[in-house]
Every structure is written in structure tokens, then in C-alpha cells.
Short mmCIF file of C-alpha atoms in Angstrom, two decimals:
data_model
loop_
_atom_site.label_atom_id
_atom_site.label_comp_id
_atom_site.label_asym_id
_atom_site.label_seq_id
_atom_site.Cartn_x
_atom_site.Cartn_y
_atom_site.Cartn_z
CA MET A 1 22.99 18.64 36.51
CA ASN A 2 20.64 19.07 39.45
CA GLN A 3 22.32 17.58 42.55
CA LYS A 4 19.00 16.31 43.87
CA HIS A 5 18.83 14.03 40.87
CA ILE A 6 22.13 12.28 41.67
CA ILE A 7 22.35 9.04 43.64
CA ILE A 8 25.70 7.60 44.70
CA VAL A 9 26.08 3.80 44.53
CA GLU A 10 28.36 2.38 47.18
CA VAL A 11 30.87 -0.33 46.29
CA ASP A 12 29.05 -2.92 48.42
CA ASP A 13 25.49 -1.83 47.61
CA GLU A 14 23.36 -4.81 46.62
CA LEU A 15 20.47 -4.62 44.16
CA PRO A 16 17.87 -4.22 46.95
CA ASP A 17 19.88 -1.31 48.40
CA ILE A 18 20.00 0.51 45.05
CA TYR A 19 16.34 -0.27 44.39
CA GLU A 20 15.35 1.30 47.72
CA LYS A 21 17.38 4.42 46.95
CA LEU A 22 15.67 4.82 43.58
CA LYS A 23 12.26 4.11 45.04
CA SER A 24 12.66 6.68 47.81
CA SER A 25 13.55 9.42 45.33
CA ARG A 26 10.69 11.52 43.98
CA ALA A 27 12.67 12.48 40.86
CA LYS A 28 11.75 10.91 37.52
CA GLU A 29 15.16 11.54 35.92
CA ILE A 30 18.11 10.32 37.99
CA HIS A 31 21.87 10.24 37.44
CA LEU A 32 23.42 7.20 39.13
CA PHE A 33 27.14 7.34 39.93
CA VAL A 34 28.69 3.84 39.90
CA PRO A 35 32.24 3.37 41.30
CA LYS A 36 34.76 1.05 39.66
CA GLN A 37 34.50 -1.93 42.00
CA ALA A 38 30.75 -1.74 42.63
CA ILE A 39 28.95 -5.06 43.05
CA LEU A 40 26.37 -3.75 40.57
CA LEU A 41 28.97 -3.97 37.76
CA SER A 42 30.07 -7.51 38.61
CA SER A 43 27.28 -9.03 36.49
CA LEU A 44 25.41 -7.97 33.36
CA MET A 45 22.36 -9.66 34.88
CA ASN A 46 22.44 -7.19 37.80
CA LEU A 47 22.30 -4.28 35.36
CA LYS A 48 19.47 -5.82 33.33
CA ILE A 49 17.43 -6.47 36.51
CA LEU A 50 17.94 -2.88 37.60
CA LYS A 51 16.97 -1.66 34.10
CA ARG A 52 13.71 -3.60 34.21
CA LYS A 53 12.82 -2.39 37.71
CA SER A 54 13.58 1.24 36.80
CA GLU A 55 11.19 0.94 33.83
CA GLU A 56 8.51 -0.42 36.15
CA MET A 57 9.02 2.63 38.42
CA LYS A 58 8.88 4.81 35.27
CA LYS A 59 12.18 6.45 36.11
CA THR A 60 14.80 7.46 33.55
CA ILE A 61 18.25 6.42 34.78
CA THR A 62 21.53 7.72 33.35
CA MET A 63 24.69 6.14 34.74
CA ILE A 64 27.90 8.05 35.46
CA THR A 65 31.22 6.26 35.59
CA ARG A 66 34.86 7.27 35.75
CA GLU A 67 36.08 4.02 34.19
CA LYS A 68 36.00 3.64 30.41
CA ARG A 69 36.04 -0.17 30.64
CA ASN A 70 32.66 -0.17 32.41
CA ILE A 71 30.91 1.77 29.63
CA ALA A 72 30.41 -1.15 27.22
CA ARG A 73 28.78 -3.37 29.88
CA ILE A 74 26.45 -0.56 30.99
CA GLU A 75 25.44 0.23 27.40
CA GLN A 76 24.80 -3.49 26.76
CA SER A 77 22.24 -3.48 29.56
CA GLY A 78 20.33 -0.62 27.91
CA PHE A 79 21.27 2.23 30.27
CA PRO A 80 22.57 5.51 28.82
CA VAL A 81 26.02 6.20 30.27
CA ILE A 82 28.26 9.25 30.80
CA GLU A 83 32.01 9.01 31.26
CA ASP A 84 32.90 11.84 33.65
CA LYS A 85 36.35 11.66 35.25
CA SER A 86 35.86 15.08 36.84
CA PHE A 87 32.85 13.85 38.85
CA ASP A 88 33.50 13.90 42.64
CA PRO A 89 30.93 11.86 44.58
CA ALA A 90 31.84 13.54 47.87
CA GLN A 91 31.06 17.01 46.52
CA LYS A 92 27.86 15.95 44.75
CA LYS A 93 26.13 14.50 47.81
CA ASP A 94 23.23 16.37 49.27
CA PRO A 95 22.69 15.25 52.87
CA THR A 96 19.29 16.95 52.98
CA ASP A 97 18.03 14.92 50.03
CA GLY A 98 16.14 11.82 51.13
CA THR A 99 17.45 9.93 48.11
CA GLU A 100 20.98 9.82 49.56
CA THR A 101 22.39 8.25 52.74
CA ALA A 102 25.72 8.83 54.40
CA LYS A 103 28.61 6.88 52.98
CA LYS A 104 28.84 3.37 54.43
CA SER A 105 31.78 2.37 56.49
CA GLY A 106 34.13 -0.30 55.25
CA LEU A 107 33.41 -3.90 56.24
CA GLY A 108 36.22 -4.11 58.85
CA GLU A 109 35.26 -0.79 60.43
CA ARG A 110 31.61 -1.85 60.72
CA TRP A 111 32.65 -5.00 62.57
CA ARG A 112 34.95 -3.05 64.96
CA LYS A 113 32.14 -0.58 65.71
CA PHE A 114 29.82 -3.48 66.41
CA PHE A 115 32.14 -5.17 68.96
CA GLY A 116 33.91 -2.13 70.45
CA SER A 117 33.22 1.32 71.83
CA LYS A 118 33.62 4.34 69.63
CA ASN A 119 35.12 6.36 72.49
CA ASP A 120 37.71 3.77 73.55
CA ASP A 121 40.64 4.57 71.29
CA ASN A 122 42.92 2.29 73.32
CA ARG A 123 40.73 -0.77 72.85
CA LYS A 124 42.48 -3.51 70.89
CA PRO A 125 40.94 -4.37 67.58
CA TYR A 126 38.84 -7.48 67.41
CA ILE A 127 40.81 -10.40 66.01
CA PHE A 128 38.96 -12.70 63.55
CA ASN A 129 39.91 -16.31 63.12
CA LYS A 130 40.39 -17.51 59.56
CA PRO A 131 37.15 -19.23 58.51
CA SER A 132 37.23 -22.85 57.42
CA ARG A 133 36.61 -23.60 53.77
CA GLY A 134 33.68 -26.00 54.31
CA PRO A 135 31.29 -23.55 55.99
CA LEU A 136 32.41 -20.80 53.58
CA PHE A 137 31.57 -23.00 50.59
CA LEU A 138 28.20 -23.90 52.08
CA PHE A 139 27.48 -20.24 52.74
CA ILE A 140 28.28 -19.31 49.11
CA LEU A 141 26.20 -22.21 47.80
CA PHE A 142 23.25 -21.27 49.99
CA SER A 143 23.50 -17.62 48.92
CA THR A 144 23.54 -18.58 45.24
CA VAL A 145 20.52 -20.87 45.58
CA LEU A 146 18.69 -18.21 47.55
CA PHE A 147 19.49 -15.60 44.90
CA PHE A 148 18.10 -17.71 42.05
CA LEU A 149 15.10 -18.66 44.16
CA VAL A 150 14.31 -14.97 44.61
CA LEU A 151 14.66 -14.45 40.87
CA TYR A 152 12.40 -17.40 40.18
CA ILE A 153 9.66 -16.33 42.59
CA ALA A 154 9.69 -12.54 42.45
CA LEU A 155 11.33 -11.35 39.24
CA PRO A 156 10.32 -13.59 36.28
CA SER A 157 8.82 -11.63 33.36
CA ALA A 158 7.42 -12.26 29.91
CA THR A 159 7.06 -10.22 26.75
CA VAL A 160 4.39 -11.17 24.23
CA TYR A 161 4.90 -9.84 20.70
CA LEU A 162 1.73 -9.71 18.62
CA LYS A 163 1.16 -9.21 14.91
CA PRO A 164 -2.48 -8.41 14.08
CA SER A 165 -4.37 -10.35 11.42
CA LEU A 166 -4.67 -8.59 8.05
CA LYS A 167 -7.48 -8.84 5.54
CA LEU A 168 -8.38 -7.19 2.25
CA GLN A 169 -11.61 -5.18 2.15
CA LYS A 170 -13.05 -3.72 -1.05
CA SER A 171 -15.16 -0.58 -1.30
CA SER A 172 -17.31 -0.08 -4.42
CA LEU A 173 -19.20 3.17 -4.97
CA ASN A 174 -20.92 5.17 -7.72
CA VAL A 175 -19.29 8.60 -8.00
CA GLU A 176 -20.03 11.62 -10.17
CA LEU A 177 -17.36 13.77 -11.78
CA VAL A 178 -18.71 17.25 -12.51
CA GLU A 179 -17.07 20.33 -13.99
CA ALA A 180 -15.81 22.30 -10.99
CA SER A 181 -17.80 25.50 -11.62
CA ARG A 182 -21.08 23.52 -11.73
CA ILE A 183 -20.65 21.78 -8.37
CA GLY A 184 -23.26 23.07 -5.92
CA LYS A 185 -25.46 24.33 -8.72
CA ILE A 186 -26.54 20.96 -10.10
CA THR A 187 -25.43 18.72 -7.21
CA SER A 188 -26.49 18.28 -3.60
CA ALA A 189 -24.44 17.78 -0.44
CA GLU A 190 -25.45 14.10 -0.40
CA ASP A 191 -24.01 13.41 -3.85
CA LYS A 192 -20.64 11.68 -4.07
CA VAL A 193 -19.03 14.27 -6.34
CA ILE A 194 -15.49 15.21 -7.27
CA PRO A 195 -14.57 18.18 -9.51
CA LEU A 196 -13.42 18.05 -13.13
CA TYR A 197 -11.05 20.74 -14.42
CA PRO A 198 -10.70 21.67 -18.13
CA VAL A 199 -7.43 21.42 -20.05
CA ASN A 200 -6.83 22.78 -23.58
CA ILE A 201 -3.75 22.53 -25.81
CA GLU A 202 -2.53 23.02 -29.38
CA TYR A 203 0.29 20.92 -30.79
CA GLU A 204 2.00 20.04 -34.09
CA ARG A 205 3.38 16.95 -35.76
CA THR A 206 5.69 16.43 -38.76
CA ILE A 207 6.19 13.03 -40.39
CA LYS A 208 8.54 11.96 -43.20
CA LEU A 209 7.29 9.84 -46.11
CA THR A 210 8.89 8.09 -49.08
CA PRO A 211 7.27 8.62 -52.50
CA THR A 212 5.75 5.52 -54.09
CA GLY A 213 6.39 6.66 -57.66
CA ARG A 214 9.56 5.06 -59.09
CA ILE A 215 11.38 5.17 -62.44
CA PHE A 216 13.76 2.23 -63.01
CA LYS A 217 17.30 3.41 -63.75
CA GLY A 218 19.14 0.13 -63.15
CA GLN A 219 20.40 -2.59 -65.54
CA ARG A 220 18.55 -5.74 -66.61
CA SER A 221 20.30 -9.08 -66.25
CA THR A 222 21.09 -11.30 -69.28
CA GLY A 223 21.91 -14.96 -69.84
CA THR A 224 21.58 -17.95 -72.17
CA VAL A 225 18.88 -20.61 -71.95
CA THR A 226 18.31 -23.87 -73.82
CA LEU A 227 14.84 -24.21 -75.37
CA LEU A 228 13.56 -27.82 -75.27
CA ASN A 229 10.81 -29.40 -77.47
CA THR A 230 9.51 -32.90 -76.53
CA THR A 231 7.01 -33.01 -79.44
CA SER A 232 7.80 -34.40 -82.88
CA GLU A 233 6.90 -31.15 -84.67
CA PRO A 234 9.34 -28.16 -84.86
CA ARG A 235 8.13 -25.14 -82.87
CA PRO A 236 8.89 -21.53 -83.92
CA ILE A 237 9.60 -19.04 -81.10
CA VAL A 238 9.29 -15.36 -82.00
CA ALA A 239 11.56 -12.64 -80.58
CA ASN A 240 10.54 -11.18 -77.18
CA SER A 241 8.70 -14.35 -76.20
CA ARG A 242 8.25 -14.55 -72.38
CA LEU A 243 10.01 -17.11 -70.24
CA GLN A 244 9.10 -17.21 -66.52
CA THR A 245 10.59 -18.80 -63.39
CA SER A 246 8.53 -20.42 -60.65
CA ASP A 247 8.94 -17.31 -58.44
CA GLY A 248 7.59 -14.93 -61.12
CA LEU A 249 10.77 -13.51 -62.71
CA VAL A 250 10.13 -12.83 -66.42
CA PHE A 251 12.75 -12.93 -69.23
CA LEU A 252 12.41 -12.11 -72.96
CA THR A 253 14.04 -13.96 -75.91
CA ARG A 254 16.13 -11.73 -78.14
CA ASN A 255 15.75 -13.42 -81.56
CA PHE A 256 13.35 -15.53 -83.60
CA VAL A 257 14.29 -19.22 -83.39
CA THR A 258 12.74 -22.61 -84.25
CA ILE A 259 13.05 -25.50 -81.81
CA PRO A 260 13.60 -28.77 -83.67
CA GLY A 261 11.14 -31.63 -83.05
CA GLY A 262 12.11 -34.44 -80.70
CA SER A 263 10.71 -36.77 -78.10
CA ALA A 264 10.39 -37.02 -74.37
CA ALA A 265 13.53 -39.13 -74.29
CA ARG A 266 15.50 -36.94 -76.72
CA PRO A 267 13.87 -33.47 -76.94
CA GLY A 268 14.83 -31.08 -79.69
CA GLN A 269 16.84 -28.12 -78.38
CA ILE A 270 18.36 -24.82 -79.32
CA GLY A 271 20.19 -22.09 -77.34
CA VAL A 272 18.93 -18.52 -77.19
CA GLU A 273 19.93 -15.34 -75.32
CA VAL A 274 17.38 -13.78 -72.96
CA THR A 275 17.11 -10.46 -71.09
CA ALA A 276 15.16 -9.78 -67.90
CA ARG A 277 12.01 -7.76 -68.31
CA GLU A 278 11.75 -4.48 -66.31
CA LYS A 279 8.97 -5.86 -64.04
CA ASP A 280 8.08 -9.36 -62.93
CA ALA A 281 4.72 -11.10 -63.13
CA ALA A 282 3.58 -9.23 -59.98
CA ASP A 283 4.48 -5.84 -61.53
CA ALA A 284 7.53 -5.36 -59.28
CA TYR A 285 10.88 -4.20 -60.63
CA ILE A 286 13.32 -7.05 -61.18
CA GLY A 287 16.71 -5.32 -61.21
CA ALA A 288 19.37 -7.29 -59.32
CA ARG A 289 16.89 -10.08 -58.61
CA GLY A 290 17.41 -11.19 -62.21
CA ASN A 291 20.94 -12.43 -61.42
CA ILE A 292 19.74 -16.01 -60.91
CA GLY A 293 21.60 -19.32 -61.00
CA PRO A 294 20.75 -22.38 -63.16
CA SER A 295 16.97 -22.54 -63.42
CA ARG A 296 13.95 -23.99 -65.24
CA PHE A 297 11.60 -21.74 -67.23
CA PHE A 298 8.11 -22.15 -68.73
CA PHE A 299 6.25 -20.21 -71.42
CA PRO A 300 3.38 -18.42 -69.56
CA GLY A 301 1.63 -17.83 -72.93
CA LEU A 302 1.12 -21.56 -73.53
CA SER A 303 -1.56 -23.75 -72.02
CA ARG A 304 -0.67 -25.81 -68.94
CA SER A 305 -0.39 -29.01 -70.95
CA ASN A 306 1.90 -27.41 -73.58
CA GLN A 307 4.03 -25.83 -70.82
CA GLN A 308 5.08 -29.40 -69.89
CA LEU A 309 6.03 -30.17 -73.53
CA ILE A 310 7.97 -27.01 -74.44
CA PHE A 311 10.17 -25.32 -71.80
CA ALA A 312 13.68 -23.99 -71.16
CA THR A 313 16.59 -24.52 -68.78
CA SER A 314 19.82 -22.64 -68.00
CA GLN A 315 23.19 -24.00 -66.94
CA ASP A 316 25.02 -20.77 -66.12
CA ALA A 317 24.19 -17.86 -63.81
CA PHE A 318 22.66 -14.71 -65.26
CA LYS A 319 24.57 -11.46 -64.81
CA GLY A 320 24.35 -7.67 -65.09
CA GLY A 321 21.17 -6.87 -63.14
CA THR A 322 21.35 -3.78 -60.86
CA ASP A 323 18.90 -1.79 -58.70
CA ASP A 324 18.66 1.96 -59.25
CA TYR A 325 15.51 4.07 -59.10
CA GLU A 326 14.41 7.64 -59.38
CA TYR A 327 11.51 8.48 -57.02
CA PHE A 328 8.69 10.93 -57.65
CA VAL A 329 5.60 12.04 -55.72
CA THR A 330 2.26 10.74 -56.89
CA LYS A 331 -1.21 12.13 -56.23
CA LYS A 332 -1.82 9.13 -54.00
CA ASP A 333 1.26 10.08 -51.95
CA LEU A 334 -0.22 13.54 -51.30
CA ASP A 335 -3.51 12.07 -50.07
CA ILE A 336 -1.73 9.49 -47.89
CA GLY A 337 0.52 12.22 -46.43
CA ARG A 338 -2.47 14.24 -45.21
CA GLN A 339 -4.19 11.13 -43.84
CA LYS A 340 -1.11 9.93 -41.95
CA VAL A 341 -0.32 13.27 -40.29
CA THR A 342 -3.97 13.60 -39.22
CA ALA A 343 -3.92 10.09 -37.74
CA GLU A 344 -0.64 10.88 -35.93
CA LEU A 345 -2.14 14.07 -34.46
CA GLU A 346 -5.23 12.23 -33.24
CA SER A 347 -3.28 9.35 -31.68
CA SER A 348 -1.05 11.87 -29.86
CA SER A 349 -3.90 13.82 -28.26
CA ILE A 350 -4.04 11.77 -25.03
CA ALA A 351 -0.27 11.92 -24.53
CA GLU A 352 -0.21 15.68 -25.18
CA LEU A 353 -3.08 16.32 -22.74
CA LYS A 354 -1.33 14.26 -20.06
CA LYS A 355 1.89 16.16 -20.68
CA GLU A 356 0.04 19.44 -20.12
CA ILE A 357 -1.63 18.14 -16.94
CA SER A 358 1.74 17.04 -15.55
CA LYS A 359 2.84 20.69 -15.64
CA LYS A 360 0.05 21.50 -13.19
CA GLN A 361 1.21 18.95 -10.60
CA THR A 362 2.30 20.42 -7.26
CA ASN A 363 4.21 19.04 -4.29
CA ASP A 364 1.17 18.89 -1.98
CA GLY A 365 0.51 15.20 -2.59
CA SER A 366 -2.06 15.74 -5.35
CA SER A 367 -2.30 13.23 -8.17
CA LEU A 368 -3.90 14.81 -11.24
CA LYS A 369 -5.33 12.40 -13.81
CA LEU A 370 -6.81 12.92 -17.27
CA PHE A 371 -10.31 11.46 -17.53
CA GLU A 372 -9.76 9.39 -20.68
CA ARG A 373 -12.33 6.63 -20.20
CA SER A 374 -14.89 8.38 -22.42
CA ASP A 375 -14.21 9.79 -25.90
CA LYS A 376 -17.13 12.15 -25.31
CA LEU A 377 -14.98 14.17 -22.90
CA ILE A 378 -11.97 14.33 -25.25
CA GLY A 379 -12.23 16.91 -28.02
CA LYS A 380 -10.02 16.99 -31.16
CA ASN A 381 -10.05 19.68 -33.85
CA LEU A 382 -7.68 19.58 -36.85
CA LEU A 383 -6.50 23.13 -37.49
CA ASN A 384 -4.45 22.45 -40.64
CA SER A 385 -2.46 19.81 -42.52
CA GLU A 386 0.02 20.29 -45.34
CA VAL A 387 2.11 18.06 -47.58
CA LYS A 388 5.33 19.82 -48.49
CA ALA A 389 5.67 18.35 -52.00
CA LYS A 390 4.07 18.57 -55.44
CA GLU A 391 2.70 15.88 -57.68
CA ASN A 392 5.36 14.30 -59.98
CA GLU A 393 8.12 16.09 -58.08
CA ARG A 394 11.36 14.06 -58.15
CA ARG A 395 12.61 13.48 -54.57
CA GLN A 396 13.67 10.71 -52.20
CA GLU A 397 11.36 11.76 -49.30
CA PHE A 398 8.92 14.49 -48.30
CA ASP A 399 7.34 15.98 -45.14
CA SER A 400 3.73 16.13 -44.07
CA THR A 401 2.85 18.53 -41.20
CA GLY A 402 -0.28 19.31 -39.25
CA ARG A 403 -1.62 21.19 -36.20
CA MET A 404 -4.45 20.14 -33.86
CA ARG A 405 -6.33 21.52 -30.90
CA ALA A 406 -7.31 19.05 -28.16
CA ASN A 407 -9.29 19.50 -24.96
CA GLY A 408 -10.32 17.32 -22.07
CA PHE A 409 -10.88 17.22 -18.30
CA TYR A 410 -8.76 16.08 -15.40
CA TYR A 411 -9.47 15.28 -11.73
CA ASN A 412 -7.49 14.82 -8.54
CA GLU A 413 -7.19 11.11 -7.78
CA VAL A 414 -6.77 12.01 -4.09
CA ASP A 415 -10.37 13.33 -4.06
CA LEU A 416 -11.64 10.03 -5.43
CA GLU A 417 -9.53 8.00 -2.99
CA ARG A 418 -10.79 10.07 -0.04
CA ILE A 419 -14.47 9.36 -0.89
CA LEU A 420 -13.82 5.63 -1.29
CA LEU A 421 -11.77 5.46 1.92
CA THR A 422 -14.63 7.10 3.81
CA ASN A 423 -17.09 4.59 2.33
CA LEU A 424 -14.71 1.72 3.15
CA THR A 425 -14.38 2.90 6.76
CA LEU A 426 -18.10 3.42 7.34
CA LYS A 427 -19.45 0.33 5.59
CA HIS A 428 -16.73 -2.32 5.57
CA VAL A 429 -14.54 -1.71 8.63
CA SER A 430 -15.80 -2.54 12.14
CA PRO A 431 -15.21 -0.21 15.14
CA THR A 432 -12.47 -2.56 16.37
CA GLU A 433 -10.56 -2.40 13.05
CA LYS A 434 -8.52 0.16 11.19
CA ILE A 435 -7.19 0.57 7.64
CA ILE A 436 -3.45 -0.05 7.59
CA LYS A 437 -2.88 1.07 3.99
CA VAL A 438 -4.50 1.26 0.57
CA GLN A 439 -3.65 -1.70 -1.65
CA ASP A 440 -1.29 -0.62 -4.44
CA ASN A 441 -2.98 0.12 -7.80
CA SER A 442 -6.41 -0.82 -6.40
CA LEU A 443 -8.10 2.53 -7.09
CA GLN A 444 -10.11 1.83 -10.25
CA ILE A 445 -12.82 3.34 -12.43
CA ASN A 446 -14.69 0.18 -13.40
CA GLU A 447 -17.56 1.36 -15.55
CA ILE A 448 -19.07 4.51 -17.03
CA LEU A 449 -22.76 4.64 -16.12
CA GLU A 450 -23.87 8.00 -17.58
CA THR A 451 -22.22 10.77 -19.57
CA ALA A 452 -23.45 14.32 -20.16
CA PRO A 453 -20.65 16.02 -22.16
CA GLU A 454 -22.61 19.29 -22.51
CA ILE A 455 -22.31 19.97 -18.73
CA PRO A 456 -19.85 18.09 -18.54
CA ARG A 457 -20.88 15.42 -16.06
CA VAL A 458 -20.08 11.71 -15.88
CA LYS A 459 -21.25 9.03 -13.47
CA VAL A 460 -18.88 6.12 -12.89
CA ASN A 461 -18.59 3.02 -10.75
CA THR A 462 -15.35 3.00 -8.78
CA SER A 463 -13.63 0.68 -6.33
CA LEU A 464 -10.78 0.67 -3.82
CA GLU A 465 -9.14 -2.07 -1.72
CA GLY A 466 -7.71 -1.47 1.74
CA ILE A 467 -5.66 -3.66 4.07
CA VAL A 468 -7.53 -3.86 7.40
CA ALA A 469 -6.28 -5.02 10.82
CA TYR A 470 -7.44 -5.05 14.44
CA ASP A 471 -7.11 -1.54 15.90
CA PHE A 472 -5.06 -1.99 19.06
CA LEU A 473 -4.86 1.78 19.50
CA ASN A 474 -8.60 2.15 20.10
CA THR A 475 -9.26 -1.17 21.85
CA LYS A 476 -5.85 -2.03 23.22
CA LEU A 477 -6.76 -2.11 26.88
CA GLU A 478 -9.66 -4.48 26.36
CA LEU A 479 -7.84 -7.07 24.20
CA VAL A 480 -4.52 -6.76 26.03
CA LYS A 481 -6.28 -7.28 29.36
CA GLN A 482 -8.14 -10.28 27.93
CA ILE A 483 -4.89 -11.84 26.69
CA ARG A 484 -3.00 -11.12 29.92
CA ASP A 485 -5.80 -12.53 32.11
CA ASN A 486 -5.88 -15.75 30.11
CA ILE A 487 -2.14 -16.50 30.01
CA ILE A 488 -1.13 -15.68 33.62
CA GLY A 489 0.68 -18.65 35.12
CA LYS A 490 0.30 -20.80 32.00
CA THR A 491 3.15 -22.62 30.30
CA LYS A 492 4.61 -21.04 27.20
CA ASP A 493 2.95 -23.64 24.93
CA GLU A 494 -0.46 -23.17 26.56
CA ALA A 495 -0.23 -19.40 26.23
CA GLN A 496 0.91 -19.73 22.60
CA ARG A 497 -2.06 -21.95 21.73
CA TYR A 498 -4.51 -19.56 23.34
CA ILE A 499 -3.16 -16.53 21.46
CA ASP A 500 -2.94 -18.40 18.15
CA ASN A 501 -6.68 -19.11 18.36
CA LEU A 502 -7.57 -15.42 18.57
CA LYS A 503 -8.93 -14.23 15.22
CA GLU A 504 -7.49 -10.76 15.78
CA ILE A 505 -3.93 -12.13 15.97
CA ASN A 506 -1.99 -13.39 12.96
CA GLU A 507 1.26 -14.27 14.69
CA ALA A 508 2.59 -14.24 18.25
CA ARG A 509 5.96 -14.72 19.95
CA ILE A 510 6.50 -15.17 23.69
CA SER A 511 9.81 -14.34 25.33
CA LEU A 512 10.37 -15.47 28.95
CA TRP A 513 12.94 -14.23 31.43
CA PRO A 514 14.77 -16.01 32.96
CA ILE A 515 14.78 -18.38 29.99
CA TRP A 516 14.47 -21.44 32.21
CA THR A 517 11.21 -20.20 33.73
CA PRO A 518 8.62 -22.95 32.98
CA THR A 519 5.54 -20.72 33.22
CA LEU A 520 4.51 -17.14 32.61
CA PRO A 521 4.53 -14.79 35.62
CA THR A 522 1.60 -14.82 38.00
CA ILE A 523 1.88 -11.04 38.43
CA PRO A 524 0.04 -9.26 35.56
CA GLU A 525 2.43 -6.29 35.64
CA ASN A 526 5.31 -8.65 34.77
CA ILE A 527 3.69 -9.62 31.46
CA LYS A 528 4.45 -7.00 28.80
CA ILE A 529 2.52 -7.03 25.51
CA GLU A 530 3.93 -5.33 22.43
CA VAL A 531 2.11 -4.93 19.10
CA GLU A 532 4.17 -5.19 15.92
CA GLU A 533 2.37 -3.42 13.08
#
């Protein structure tokens, strides 16, 4: 450490003494040695006052102490502190430095020198009478009142914390995207142009399909029904006559029978065995669906009126129906296989192009985007498709594969954002404002105005939203001076109302010191203004 940057604090140095020592030093960085019993350390307020005054003098103070218990209080006041037990104040003094004075004499010695002669060693020491408590108390009370009066008059300060008003500004602009190699050849310097870069890929897809051709290999359910005849005439029923349930299941009678005549009250009846047909009325295989419970059946071959007169019912569940099929490939399956793999290839083109573009991303902050708003700038070419099966081939599933070439164009979103930010700054932000940030997800391509795929060239309408605030950096002195001039000496409430009415300010807080001070300082330098972005 440079000795000329060290100032020794005496035990009985008051704040004004220390302030004068700091003020008389030309150094900007000073190390201040503070002894254990120094008056300066008797109050945290002393340290805070000294901290504020050192900041006003624009001096950087580092405190040195030999007592660990003093460190916490010094740090609480905001001063950096060094614990140095090897530091010797006597050796560090520089008598030629104007920032230091000779060590003060003790209080008793100063009084003896004042009343006696330095050269008269035989002179008796001056004897003090013990002071009375009344005057001593009055002296302490007067000193305390005087101290706080000085604080009230000379040292009050205020800090005003300001948050600028924010608003959302939108920039809308027509921009052209042109293939990079054509920029400058078909565009001018005045055009709002960003480059397009080509991307080309080839990719494959394989899909699995289930054949639609089926041969039923399962068992058909069987059961017994009771045929009922509500007419007076007997009705013959030939073998393999159809009986149908309300949900379309079809069953066939096994034998020829005749239903005796009867009436609605006492229909003629006869039992007959039935077997489920292979397919139902909708041409779907019945199989295990034929295992039904007690049901009502009608003859689908009769007219609607006769179906109400002659019908059948069952009392017991049908049994024996099972599902088992053998699948085979139909010609329709082959056509559908080629169609589906082609559709899968086409629907994957955008994702595959984006995947290829992502490989080109770098760590320089670029944001590469596929231009996918126009199908005219996305090319798709089916190279081949193949169904790996033959017609009538018996199998449970088969593959369909294909290969496609796709091409498109991508751009750097940063280029587009830069043009819109420039337009936003020039046309929508005043000289006293600045853009704090770009609103998330606000960069948009709104509309395609023109497309020339043969160049390629596309004109689009784009927009961007930015969060704008008052620019304290460029106009700070003017607004800060205006605020300070209008709140000097005002009460906290009056100052708050004034600041709240400023359109540039969204929120303000005022902190006064000491806290009981009723008004803001009358000295402009004691009002500090801080901007919270």
C-alpha cells in the first residue's frame, strides 16, 4: 500500500475532524486506519454519515482495523474493510503528507499543557474538581440536541427511485425475400431485402399396412329358436330360411318345418335349430358375435306386415361362434399402399427440410427459418414408391416404401428483425425514447403480397412489436434536473404527486434520511435520483 494513501484516525477524532483529513488529501483511494476505541465506531450512524460524505467527495475509502469485532459494523455501513493485525500506525505515518497530522495528546495532557509550562517539570499538576451531575447532564443534553440540529439542517438527503413508463409500439413493413445470389442484380439499395438460401434433401419413408382381403376360418354359432305363427293358416318354412336380429345378425334354419296356425292370443309354434350365416346383413363376418343371448328374430324375406305375424324367439344363449381369419393382399391394397406412402412423404417434406436447416445453425446468434408460407417455394418430387407384396398373397401385414426429393428456401430471422427494428426506431420511437426489448413472439409474416418462384422472389408484409421507454441515458440530465428542481424543499407527498404526474415515469419511490425529515433537502446535491430499468 502507498503510505501517502493512509490516514490514521485518532481515538477522539470526531466526524468533522475525519472529514477535514479526507478533504485535505488529494488521493482518490484512501486507506483509513481506525483504532479499537475510536469515537467513529461508537455508532453505526457515524459510519453511514462518513460513507455518504466520502461518496460526495468521490473518494474510495477502505478501512483497516486490528479488531475482528469491528468488522461487521464497518461492513454494515457499506465500507470495505481489511483486518490487519500487523499494521503499525506509528510506522505508517508520513509527516510530510498533508493528509496526516501529528498524533494528538491525551485529554489530561492537553489540559496540563494549557494551564502549565512545558519547561517547568517541577510544577504541580492542575487539580480538577469533580463536576456536579446537573451541569454535566445539561451539557450532554445540549450536545445531543445540537448534534441532531446539525444533522437536520446540514446533512438530510433523499434518494428518488424512478421506473420509466413502458409502452408497446408496433412496426409494420413490406419486405422482399430474394435468392441470395440475385441480391444487387435485381434489387436496389433502397429496397428492404433479406436473402433467401436454397436447401435440398432426399428422404425415405416405410409404412406398414394390413391387407383387407380376409377368408373366414372361424366357427359359426348355433342355437334353437321357436317359430311363432299368429295367423289361422299353417305356414311352411323351408330349410336355410333367414332369420335376422334387430342389429343385423343373420341365422339360417336347418330343416323344413311347418308352423301350425294359431291366433294373436295363442300363436302356433314349433322349435327349429339355426346356424349363424358367415356374414351379417352388412356383409361383415359374424364369428363370435353370433353367441347371442335370448333374442327376437324376424324373417327379412317377408313383407313388413307379415313380419309382425310370423316371427321367432329364443330362450337360451347361442354357442360355438369363434373369430379366425386368413388375410390376403388385394389389388386395392396395392393401390392404397402406394397412395399412403406418397401422402406420408409429402406431409413429411416440411419437417425434413427444417431438420436439414437445423444442421446449418451456428452459435453466432443466427436463427434460420424455412420459408413455408408459400407452396410455390416448396418443391416435392416423388422418386419411387414400392409395395412389397403381391396380389392374393397370404400375409398378416405388408410394407410400402417410397423416396422423395424436396427443396425450399430459408432465411435468417435476425436479418428480418434488424430491418423491422430499424423501421421501428426511425418511425415509431421519439428521440427521447429507446427500445427496451422486442416483445416475445411478435416477429410475424402477416401476408404474402407477391411471389415469383422462378427467381425466386417473394414480397411479404411483416410486423414487429417493441417495448419502448423514456431514454434516461440520452436525456438524463434534462429530466433529472427538471425533477430535482421541482421537488427541492417539498414534502414527500408533494414530491410524490409531482413525479407521479410525469408521463415519462411509471412508478416512483422516495427515501428520506433521516427518516423523520419532513421535507426533501434544499441542497440539490443532496437529492440523488436513481433509474430502475
